[in-house]
PDB file of C-alpha atoms in Angstrom:
ATOM      1  CA  MET M   1      72.921  89.837 146.345  1.00  0.00           C
ATOM      2  CA  ASN M   2      69.652  88.690 144.680  1.00  0.00           C
ATOM      3  CA  LYS M   3      69.478  86.539 141.568  1.00  0.00           C
ATOM      4  CA  PHE M   4      68.694  89.491 139.288  1.00  0.00           C
ATOM      5  CA  LEU M   5      71.822  91.346 140.335  1.00  0.00           C
ATOM      6  CA  ILE M   6      73.941  88.230 139.991  1.00  0.00           C
ATOM      7  CA  VAL M   7      72.686  87.617 136.441  1.00  0.00           C
ATOM      8  CA  SER M   8      73.184  91.281 135.499  1.00  0.00           C
ATOM      9  CA  PHE M   9      76.704  91.261 136.913  1.00  0.00           C
ATOM     10  CA  CYS M  10      77.580  88.115 134.956  1.00  0.00           C
ATOM     11  CA  LEU M  11      76.247  89.625 131.711  1.00  0.00           C
ATOM     12  CA  VAL M  12      78.333  92.772 132.188  1.00  0.00           C
ATOM     13  CA  ILE M  13      81.473  90.704 132.847  1.00  0.00           C
ATOM     14  CA  GLN M  14      80.802  88.576 129.781  1.00  0.00           C
ATOM     15  CA  ALA M  15      80.248  91.638 127.562  1.00  0.00           C
ATOM     16  CA  CYS M  16      83.491  93.192 128.758  1.00  0.00           C
ATOM     17  CA  ALA M  17      85.357  89.951 128.171  1.00  0.00           C
ATOM     18  CA  GLN M  18      84.094  89.772 124.563  1.00  0.00           C
ATOM     19  CA  LYS M  19      84.894  93.377 123.658  1.00  0.00           C
ATOM     20  CA  PRO M  20      87.151  93.400 120.571  1.00  0.00           C
ATOM     21  CA  TRP M  21      90.781  94.283 121.146  1.00  0.00           C
ATOM     22  CA  TYR M  22      92.437  96.529 118.578  1.00  0.00           C
ATOM     23  CA  GLY M  23      95.741  97.168 120.321  1.00  0.00           C
ATOM     24  CA  ASP M  24      97.043 100.679 119.652  1.00  0.00           C
ATOM     25  CA  LEU M  25      94.590 101.207 116.786  1.00  0.00           C
ATOM     26  CA  GLU M  26      91.359 103.124 117.289  1.00  0.00           C
ATOM     27  CA  PHE M  27      88.386 101.410 115.662  1.00  0.00           C
ATOM     28  CA  LEU M  28      86.438 103.760 113.391  1.00  0.00           C
ATOM     29  CA  ALA M  29      84.055 101.584 111.378  1.00  0.00           C
ATOM     30  CA  LYS M  30      83.197  98.259 109.806  1.00  0.00           C
ATOM     31  CA  LEU M  31      83.633  98.576 106.046  1.00  0.00           C
ATOM     32  CA  SER M  32      81.095  97.543 103.428  1.00  0.00           C
ATOM     33  CA  SER M  33      81.083  93.917 102.280  1.00  0.00           C
ATOM     34  CA  ASN M  34      82.186  95.316  98.899  1.00  0.00           C
ATOM     35  CA  LEU M  35      85.574  95.812 100.560  1.00  0.00           C
ATOM     36  CA  SER M  36      86.179  92.425 102.164  1.00  0.00           C
ATOM     37  CA  GLU M  37      89.601  92.382 100.496  1.00  0.00           C
ATOM     38  CA  VAL M  38      90.455  96.059 100.852  1.00  0.00           C
ATOM     39  CA  SER M  39      94.024  96.597  99.678  1.00  0.00           C
ATOM     40  CA  GLY M  40      94.488 100.351  99.302  1.00  0.00           C
ATOM     41  CA  ILE M  41      93.013 103.582 100.642  1.00  0.00           C
ATOM     42  CA  THR M  42      93.533 107.325 100.316  1.00  0.00           C
ATOM     43  CA  SER M  43      91.656 110.405 101.524  1.00  0.00           C
ATOM     44  CA  TYR M  44      90.831 113.699  99.849  1.00  0.00           C
ATOM     45  CA  ASP M  45      88.755 115.485 102.471  1.00  0.00           C
ATOM     46  CA  GLN M  46      89.501 113.988 105.938  1.00  0.00           C
ATOM     47  CA  LYS M  47      85.856 112.848 106.043  1.00  0.00           C
ATOM     48  CA  SER M  48      86.001 109.861 103.707  1.00  0.00           C
ATOM     49  CA  ILE M  49      88.302 107.487 101.874  1.00  0.00           C
ATOM     50  CA  TRP M  50      88.541 106.014  98.408  1.00  0.00           C
ATOM     51  CA  ALA M  51      89.359 102.308  98.465  1.00  0.00           C
ATOM     52  CA  ILE M  52      90.115  99.334  96.210  1.00  0.00           C
ATOM     53  CA  GLU M  53      90.190  95.550  96.495  1.00  0.00           C
ATOM     54  CA  ASP M  54      92.942  93.222  95.310  1.00  0.00           C
ATOM     55  CA  ASN M  55      93.497  90.048  93.273  1.00  0.00           C
ATOM     56  CA  GLY M  56      90.807  89.637  90.669  1.00  0.00           C
ATOM     57  CA  ASN M  57      88.000  91.626  92.310  1.00  0.00           C
ATOM     58  CA  LYS M  58      85.846  94.122  90.427  1.00  0.00           C
ATOM     59  CA  ASP M  59      87.344  97.058  88.514  1.00  0.00           C
ATOM     60  CA  PHE M  60      85.793  99.625  90.854  1.00  0.00           C
ATOM     61  CA  ILE M  61      86.960 102.316  93.227  1.00  0.00           C
ATOM     62  CA  TYR M  62      84.757 102.945  96.265  1.00  0.00           C
ATOM     63  CA  LYS M  63      84.110 106.066  98.324  1.00  0.00           C
ATOM     64  CA  VAL M  64      83.379 105.367 101.985  1.00  0.00           C
ATOM     65  CA  THR M  65      82.806 107.726 104.904  1.00  0.00           C
ATOM     66  CA  LEU M  66      84.935 107.403 108.044  1.00  0.00           C
ATOM     67  CA  GLU M  67      81.807 105.950 109.650  1.00  0.00           C
ATOM     68  CA  GLY M  68      81.910 103.089 107.131  1.00  0.00           C
ATOM     69  CA  LYS M  69      79.040 104.137 104.851  1.00  0.00           C
ATOM     70  CA  LEU M  70      79.523 103.336 101.170  1.00  0.00           C
ATOM     71  CA  VAL M  71      78.459 106.491  99.332  1.00  0.00           C
ATOM     72  CA  ARG M  72      79.760 105.965  95.799  1.00  0.00           C
ATOM     73  CA  LYS M  73      81.506 103.589  93.439  1.00  0.00           C
ATOM     74  CA  LEU M  74      83.040 104.191  90.022  1.00  0.00           C
ATOM     75  CA  LYS M  75      83.927 101.628  87.388  1.00  0.00           C
ATOM     76  CA  VAL M  76      87.466 102.130  86.107  1.00  0.00           C
ATOM     77  CA  LYS M  77      87.471 102.056  82.300  1.00  0.00           C
ATOM     78  CA  ASN M  78      90.491 100.806  80.370  1.00  0.00           C
ATOM     79  CA  ALA M  79      91.661  98.821  83.406  1.00  0.00           C
ATOM     80  CA  LYS M  80      91.570  95.264  84.684  1.00  0.00           C
ATOM     81  CA  ASN M  81      91.989  94.256  88.317  1.00  0.00           C
ATOM     82  CA  HIS M  82      94.692  91.644  87.948  1.00  0.00           C
ATOM     83  CA  ASP M  83      95.976  92.362  91.452  1.00  0.00           C
ATOM     84  CA  TRP M  84      95.338  95.920  92.642  1.00  0.00           C
ATOM     85  CA  GLU M  85      97.449  96.361  95.769  1.00  0.00           C
ATOM     86  CA  ASP M  86      97.601 100.035  96.718  1.00  0.00           C
ATOM     87  CA  LEU M  87      96.095 103.448  96.104  1.00  0.00           C
ATOM     88  CA  THR M  88      97.658 106.910  96.226  1.00  0.00           C
ATOM     89  CA  LYS M  89      97.068 110.428  94.930  1.00  0.00           C
ATOM     90  CA  ASP M  90      99.162 113.416  93.863  1.00  0.00           C
ATOM     91  CA  LYS M  91      98.850 117.071  94.828  1.00  0.00           C
ATOM     92  CA  ALA M  92      96.887 117.805  91.643  1.00  0.00           C
ATOM     93  CA  GLY M  93      94.223 115.309  92.736  1.00  0.00           C
ATOM     94  CA  ASN M  94      95.033 112.497  90.296  1.00  0.00           C
ATOM     95  CA  LEU M  95      94.495 109.006  91.682  1.00  0.00           C
ATOM     96  CA  TYR M  96      96.849 106.070  91.080  1.00  0.00           C
ATOM     97  CA  ILE M  97      96.051 102.358  91.344  1.00  0.00           C
ATOM     98  CA  GLY M  98      99.016 100.019  91.757  1.00  0.00           C
ATOM     99  CA  ASP M  99      98.278  96.834  89.805  1.00  0.00           C
ATOM    100  CA  PHE M 100     101.586  95.264  90.770  1.00  0.00           C
ATOM    101  CA  GLY M 101     100.628  92.382  93.034  1.00  0.00           C
ATOM    102  CA  ASN M 102     102.966  89.597  91.950  1.00  0.00           C
ATOM    103  CA  ASN M 103     102.879  86.753  94.472  1.00  0.00           C
ATOM    104  CA  ASP M 104     104.686  84.309  92.202  1.00  0.00           C
ATOM    105  CA  ASN M 105     107.102  86.901  90.758  1.00  0.00           C
ATOM    106  CA  ASP M 106     106.114  85.838  87.238  1.00  0.00           C
ATOM    107  CA  ARG M 107     104.152  88.831  85.911  1.00  0.00           C
ATOM    108  CA  LYS M 108     105.249  90.745  82.825  1.00  0.00           C
ATOM    109  CA  ASN M 109     102.201  93.040  82.742  1.00  0.00           C
ATOM    110  CA  LEU M 110     102.839  95.295  85.745  1.00  0.00           C
ATOM    111  CA  VAL M 111     100.927  98.556  85.509  1.00  0.00           C
ATOM    112  CA  ILE M 112      99.908 101.607  87.496  1.00  0.00           C
ATOM    113  CA  TYR M 113      96.622 103.187  86.456  1.00  0.00           C
ATOM    114  CA  LYS M 114      96.393 106.979  86.535  1.00  0.00           C
ATOM    115  CA  LEU M 115      92.892 108.417  87.027  1.00  0.00           C
ATOM    116  CA  PRO M 116      91.611 112.010  87.197  1.00  0.00           C
ATOM    117  CA  ASN M 117      90.319 113.258  90.538  1.00  0.00           C
ATOM    118  CA  PRO M 118      87.346 110.962  91.323  1.00  0.00           C
ATOM    119  CA  GLU M 119      85.771 113.649  93.502  1.00  0.00           C
ATOM    120  CA  LEU M 120      85.093 115.634  90.321  1.00  0.00           C
ATOM    121  CA  GLU M 121      83.626 112.807  88.231  1.00  0.00           C
ATOM    122  CA  LYS M 122      79.867 113.129  87.672  1.00  0.00           C
ATOM    123  CA  GLY M 123      79.071 109.803  86.028  1.00  0.00           C
ATOM    124  CA  LYS M 124      79.435 106.170  87.070  1.00  0.00           C
ATOM    125  CA  GLU M 125      82.719 105.534  85.260  1.00  0.00           C
ATOM    126  CA  ILE M 126      86.212 106.976  85.315  1.00  0.00           C
ATOM    127  CA  LYS M 127      88.847 106.551  82.613  1.00  0.00           C
ATOM    128  CA  ALA M 128      92.378 105.345  83.351  1.00  0.00           C
ATOM    129  CA  GLN M 129      95.716 105.902  81.652  1.00  0.00           C
ATOM    130  CA  LYS M 130      98.393 103.208  81.842  1.00  0.00           C
ATOM    131  CA  ILE M 131     101.855 103.541  83.338  1.00  0.00           C
ATOM    132  CA  GLN M 132     103.464 100.233  82.382  1.00  0.00           C
ATOM    133  CA  PHE M 133     106.771  99.200  83.908  1.00  0.00           C
ATOM    134  CA  ASN M 134     109.201  96.413  84.666  1.00  0.00           C
ATOM    135  CA  TYR M 135     112.023  95.768  87.136  1.00  0.00           C
ATOM    136  CA  PRO M 136     115.303  95.746  85.158  1.00  0.00           C
ATOM    137  CA  GLU M 137     117.000  93.651  87.845  1.00  0.00           C
ATOM    138  CA  GLN M 138     114.571  90.773  87.306  1.00  0.00           C
ATOM    139  CA  GLU M 139     115.891  88.454  84.602  1.00  0.00           C
ATOM    140  CA  LYS M 140     113.773  85.329  85.121  1.00  0.00           C
ATOM    141  CA  PHE M 141     109.998  84.919  85.560  1.00  0.00           C
ATOM    142  CA  PRO M 142     109.916  83.654  88.202  1.00  0.00           C
ATOM    143  CA  PRO M 143     113.467  83.971  89.545  1.00  0.00           C
ATOM    144  CA  LYS M 144     115.012  81.432  91.894  1.00  0.00           C
ATOM    145  CA  LYS M 145     113.440  81.173  95.343  1.00  0.00           C
ATOM    146  CA  LYS M 146     116.307  83.088  96.931  1.00  0.00           C
ATOM    147  CA  ALA M 147     115.538  86.096  94.685  1.00  0.00           C
ATOM    148  CA  LEU M 148     111.755  86.484  94.970  1.00  0.00           C
ATOM    149  CA  PHE M 149     111.834  90.249  95.551  1.00  0.00           C
ATOM    150  CA  TYR M 150     109.407  91.451  92.861  1.00  0.00           C
ATOM    151  CA  ASP M 151     106.005  91.329  94.468  1.00  0.00           C
ATOM    152  CA  ALA M 152     104.710  94.748  95.637  1.00  0.00           C
ATOM    153  CA  GLU M 153     101.850  95.996  97.810  1.00  0.00           C
ATOM    154  CA  GLY M 154     102.797  99.580  98.663  1.00  0.00           C
ATOM    155  CA  PHE M 155     103.575 102.855  96.867  1.00  0.00           C
ATOM    156  CA  PHE M 156     103.060 106.602  97.035  1.00  0.00           C
ATOM    157  CA  HIS M 157     103.421 109.685  94.825  1.00  0.00           C
ATOM    158  CA  TRP M 158     105.867 112.526  95.328  1.00  0.00           C
ATOM    159  CA  GLY M 159     107.058 115.220  92.928  1.00  0.00           C
ATOM    160  CA  ASN M 160     106.686 113.781  89.446  1.00  0.00           C
ATOM    161  CA  ASN M 161     107.299 110.181  90.427  1.00  0.00           C
ATOM    162  CA  LEU M 162     105.793 107.119  92.031  1.00  0.00           C
ATOM    163  CA  TYR M 163     107.768 105.160  94.627  1.00  0.00           C
ATOM    164  CA  VAL M 164     107.136 101.415  94.855  1.00  0.00           C
ATOM    165  CA  PHE M 165     108.198  99.303  97.864  1.00  0.00           C
ATOM    166  CA  THR M 166     108.502  95.606  97.050  1.00  0.00           C
ATOM    167  CA  LYS M 167     107.432  92.684  99.232  1.00  0.00           C
ATOM    168  CA  ASP M 168     110.028  90.032 100.009  1.00  0.00           C
ATOM    169  CA  ARG M 169     108.957  86.450  99.235  1.00  0.00           C
ATOM    170  CA  SER M 170     112.460  84.977  99.137  1.00  0.00           C
ATOM    171  CA  GLN M 171     113.347  81.578 100.599  1.00  0.00           C
ATOM    172  CA  PRO M 172     115.165  81.710 102.937  1.00  0.00           C
ATOM    173  CA  TYR M 173     113.577  85.000 103.979  1.00  0.00           C
ATOM    174  CA  LYS M 174     115.856  88.056 103.976  1.00  0.00           C
ATOM    175  CA  GLY M 175     113.514  90.889 104.972  1.00  0.00           C
ATOM    176  CA  LYS M 176     114.636  92.858 101.917  1.00  0.00           C
ATOM    177  CA  THR M 177     112.537  95.681 100.464  1.00  0.00           C
ATOM    178  CA  LEU M 178     113.552  97.188  97.129  1.00  0.00           C
ATOM    179  CA  VAL M 179     112.548 100.808  96.476  1.00  0.00           C
ATOM    180  CA  TYR M 180     111.805 101.755  92.870  1.00  0.00           C
ATOM    181  CA  GLN M 181     111.062 105.097  91.198  1.00  0.00           C
ATOM    182  CA  ILE M 182     108.692 105.341  88.216  1.00  0.00           C
ATOM    183  CA  PRO M 183     107.561 108.488  86.316  1.00  0.00           C
ATOM    184  CA  ASP M 184     103.920 109.469  86.858  1.00  0.00           C
ATOM    185  CA  LYS M 185     103.094 109.945  83.153  1.00  0.00           C
ATOM    186  CA  ALA M 186     101.457 107.384  80.885  1.00  0.00           C
ATOM    187  CA  GLY M 187     104.017 105.266  79.053  1.00  0.00           C
ATOM    188  CA  GLU M 188     106.310 102.260  79.366  1.00  0.00           C
ATOM    189  CA  TYR M 189     109.266 102.426  81.747  1.00  0.00           C
ATOM    190  CA  LYS M 190     112.099 100.551  83.331  1.00  0.00           C
ATOM    191  CA  ALA M 191     111.726 101.235  87.054  1.00  0.00           C
ATOM    192  CA  THR M 192     114.784 102.788  88.676  1.00  0.00           C
ATOM    193  CA  LEU M 193     116.137 101.067  91.787  1.00  0.00           C
ATOM    194  CA  ILE M 194     116.909 103.766  94.371  1.00  0.00           C
ATOM    195  CA  GLY M 195     117.631 101.812  97.508  1.00  0.00           C
ATOM    196  CA  THR M 196     117.144  98.762  99.661  1.00  0.00           C
ATOM    197  CA  LEU M 197     115.595  98.556 103.119  1.00  0.00           C
ATOM    198  CA  ASN M 198     116.105  95.738 105.593  1.00  0.00           C
ATOM    199  CA  LEU M 199     113.283  96.207 108.084  1.00  0.00           C
ATOM    200  CA  CYS M 200     113.859  92.957 110.012  1.00  0.00           C
ATOM    201  CA  ASP M 201     114.128  89.214 109.391  1.00  0.00           C
ATOM    202  CA  ASP M 202     110.655  88.075 110.506  1.00  0.00           C
ATOM    203  CA  ARG M 203     108.537  86.986 107.511  1.00  0.00           C
ATOM    204  CA  ASP M 204     105.295  87.486 109.461  1.00  0.00           C
ATOM    205  CA  HIS M 205     105.939  91.163 110.202  1.00  0.00           C
ATOM    206  CA  CYS M 206     108.624  92.656 107.962  1.00  0.00           C
ATOM    207  CA  SER M 207     107.119  92.371 104.481  1.00  0.00           C
ATOM    208  CA  VAL M 208     105.730  95.710 103.292  1.00  0.00           C
ATOM    209  CA  THR M 209     101.942  95.595 102.775  1.00  0.00           C
ATOM    210  CA  GLY M 210     101.213  99.314 102.348  1.00  0.00           C
ATOM    211  CA  ALA M 211     102.932 102.699 102.007  1.00  0.00           C
ATOM    212  CA  THR M 212     102.084 106.391 102.299  1.00  0.00           C
ATOM    213  CA  ILE M 213     103.783 109.764 102.689  1.00  0.00           C
ATOM    214  CA  SER M 214     102.838 112.839 104.719  1.00  0.00           C
ATOM    215  CA  GLU M 215     101.629 116.046 103.086  1.00  0.00           C
ATOM    216  CA  ASP M 216     104.962 117.784 103.729  1.00  0.00           C
ATOM    217  CA  GLY M 217     106.958 114.879 102.309  1.00  0.00           C
ATOM    218  CA  LYS M 218     109.042 114.397 105.440  1.00  0.00           C
ATOM    219  CA  THR M 219     107.501 111.215 106.849  1.00  0.00           C
ATOM    220  CA  ILE M 220     106.938 107.863 105.160  1.00  0.00           C
ATOM    221  CA  ALA M 221     104.810 105.167 106.799  1.00  0.00           C
ATOM    222  CA  LEU M 222     105.164 101.525 105.777  1.00  0.00           C
ATOM    223  CA  LEU M 223     102.895  98.738 107.023  1.00  0.00           C
ATOM    224  CA  GLY M 224     103.806  95.186 107.943  1.00  0.00           C
ATOM    225  CA  TYR M 225     101.431  92.699 109.527  1.00  0.00           C
ATOM    226  CA  GLY M 226     101.022  94.149 113.020  1.00  0.00           C
ATOM    227  CA  TYR M 227     103.882  96.615 112.639  1.00  0.00           C
ATOM    228  CA  LEU M 228     104.386 100.192 111.491  1.00  0.00           C
ATOM    229  CA  TYR M 229     107.669 101.465 110.080  1.00  0.00           C
ATOM    230  CA  ILE M 230     108.223 105.237 110.072  1.00  0.00           C
ATOM    231  CA  LEU M 231     110.960 106.601 107.805  1.00  0.00           C
ATOM    232  CA  LYS M 232     112.472 110.039 108.276  1.00  0.00           C
ATOM    233  CA  ASN M 233     115.598 111.826 107.046  1.00  0.00           C
ATOM    234  CA  PHE M 234     115.581 109.702 103.906  1.00  0.00           C
ATOM    235  CA  ASP M 235     117.563 110.420 100.770  1.00  0.00           C
ATOM    236  CA  TRP M 236     115.384 110.646  97.652  1.00  0.00           C
ATOM    237  CA  LYS M 237     118.272 109.266  95.591  1.00  0.00           C
ATOM    238  CA  ASP M 238     119.071 106.377  97.942  1.00  0.00           C
ATOM    239  CA  PHE M 239     116.402 105.119 100.338  1.00  0.00           C
ATOM    240  CA  SER M 240     118.946 102.866 101.998  1.00  0.00           C
ATOM    241  CA  LYS M 241     119.857 105.991 103.953  1.00  0.00           C
ATOM    242  CA  SER M 242     116.791 106.400 106.189  1.00  0.00           C
ATOM    243  CA  ASP M 243     116.098 106.716 109.904  1.00  0.00           C
ATOM    244  CA  ILE M 244     113.565 103.990 110.707  1.00  0.00           C
ATOM    245  CA  THR M 245     111.353 103.770 113.794  1.00  0.00           C
ATOM    246  CA  ILE M 246     109.555 100.465 114.376  1.00  0.00           C
ATOM    247  CA  THR M 247     106.245 100.337 116.285  1.00  0.00           C
ATOM    248  CA  TYR M 248     104.333  97.211 117.246  1.00  0.00           C
ATOM    249  CA  LEU M 249     100.635  98.021 116.809  1.00  0.00           C
ATOM    250  CA  LYS M 250      99.515  95.171 119.093  1.00  0.00           C
ATOM    251  CA  HIS M 251      96.922  94.139 116.520  1.00  0.00           C
ATOM    252  CA  GLU M 252      97.816  91.392 114.059  1.00  0.00           C
ATOM    253  CA  THR M 253      95.258  91.090 111.285  1.00  0.00           C
ATOM    254  CA  GLN M 254      95.728  91.294 107.517  1.00  0.00           C
ATOM    255  CA  ILE M 255      96.549  95.004 107.586  1.00  0.00           C
ATOM    256  CA  GLU M 256      97.345  96.121 104.035  1.00  0.00           C
ATOM    257  CA  SER M 257      96.097  99.701 103.601  1.00  0.00           C
ATOM    258  CA  VAL M 258      97.349 103.001 105.000  1.00  0.00           C
ATOM    259  CA  CYS M 259      97.130 106.725 104.271  1.00  0.00           C
ATOM    260  CA  PHE M 260      97.690 109.968 106.140  1.00  0.00           C
ATOM    261  CA  LEU M 261      94.531 111.644 107.422  1.00  0.00           C
ATOM    262  CA  ASN M 262      96.552 114.605 108.661  1.00  0.00           C
ATOM    263  CA  GLN M 263     100.150 115.267 109.619  1.00  0.00           C
ATOM    264  CA  ASN M 264      99.988 113.164 112.785  1.00  0.00           C
ATOM    265  CA  THR M 265      97.212 110.653 112.111  1.00  0.00           C
ATOM    266  CA  LEU M 266      97.094 107.580 109.897  1.00  0.00           C
ATOM    267  CA  LEU M 267      94.084 105.720 108.582  1.00  0.00           C
ATOM    268  CA  ILE M 268      94.591 101.947 108.402  1.00  0.00           C
ATOM    269  CA  ALA M 269      92.345  99.193 107.014  1.00  0.00           C
ATOM    270  CA  ASP M 270      92.521  95.410 107.082  1.00  0.00           C
ATOM    271  CA  GLU M 271      91.080  92.617 104.967  1.00  0.00           C
ATOM    272  CA  GLN M 272      88.478  90.265 106.352  1.00  0.00           C
ATOM    273  CA  SER M 273      89.835  86.925 107.531  1.00  0.00           C
ATOM    274  CA  LYS M 274      87.146  84.634 108.955  1.00  0.00           C
ATOM    275  CA  THR M 275      85.452  86.734 111.672  1.00  0.00           C
ATOM    276  CA  LYS M 276      88.163  89.399 111.940  1.00  0.00           C
ATOM    277  CA  GLY M 277      89.044  92.425 109.866  1.00  0.00           C
ATOM    278  CA  ARG M 278      87.280  94.527 107.193  1.00  0.00           C
ATOM    279  CA  ASN M 279      87.674  97.447 109.563  1.00  0.00           C
ATOM    280  CA  LEU M 280      88.827 101.031 109.306  1.00  0.00           C
ATOM    281  CA  TYR M 281      91.082 102.332 112.089  1.00  0.00           C
ATOM    282  CA  SER M 282      93.001 105.452 112.990  1.00  0.00           C
ATOM    283  CA  TYR M 283      96.427 105.645 114.557  1.00  0.00           C
ATOM    284  CA  ARG M 284      97.908 108.775 116.071  1.00  0.00           C
ATOM    285  CA  MET M 285     101.674 108.869 115.685  1.00  0.00           C
ATOM    286  CA  LYS M 286     103.712 109.762 118.757  1.00  0.00           C
TER     287      LYS M 286
END
């Protein structure tokens, strides 16, 4: 074997060795730098997504193709990004931003912003209505460490309500997710507790970071870091009664965004952490 072939062979081996590994996720695109802290996504047309960032970033929603091209952004009027953590839509096309990130469990200004269909907006701004709410079970701000259940990063819309899945920050960790129901109309509400989920007892994987529901309303997908939780046969009045399937995605980045692309396929996005993340993926459910 001559020197040229040896060098070529070594370069091929090195390239293969450095190829990114995404586990069971299929890489679709690198997202715009505007979305380094992407925290919520949803899709209207199976060709693009709308996305938001969390924790003090700009008050914008962004439209991005599935190839990662940023094609539009809209400033959200009458809204402030305190900690936007998830994005969902209803069957009428309205868009909802969950400003309920609450790492320290001390917020008293939790709100969900309701926007008209952004696909139909012609200008550079979009106006939001406020759905303000609180958790009646929370009595102290913050509560004791053993009761830090009132952060949230995932929700979806169904019927005339929004369903919020809290993120457990308790010490010691319990792996406890509270499920709350909130009306989808502007106003001030006490959220209704409609169940508790115990996904597992591993803090690194069992805290809910995103939520979505299928078009037919029969399948709920919850994200944890590196894990996917599929809920079926759930009771709308008591989510404690659910059949849960747990899947290890074999890819552990800061995955916090999920939506259904179609009945069997999810879109998933992760935040950038050092050299990893800020990617859009697809996952075909088995």
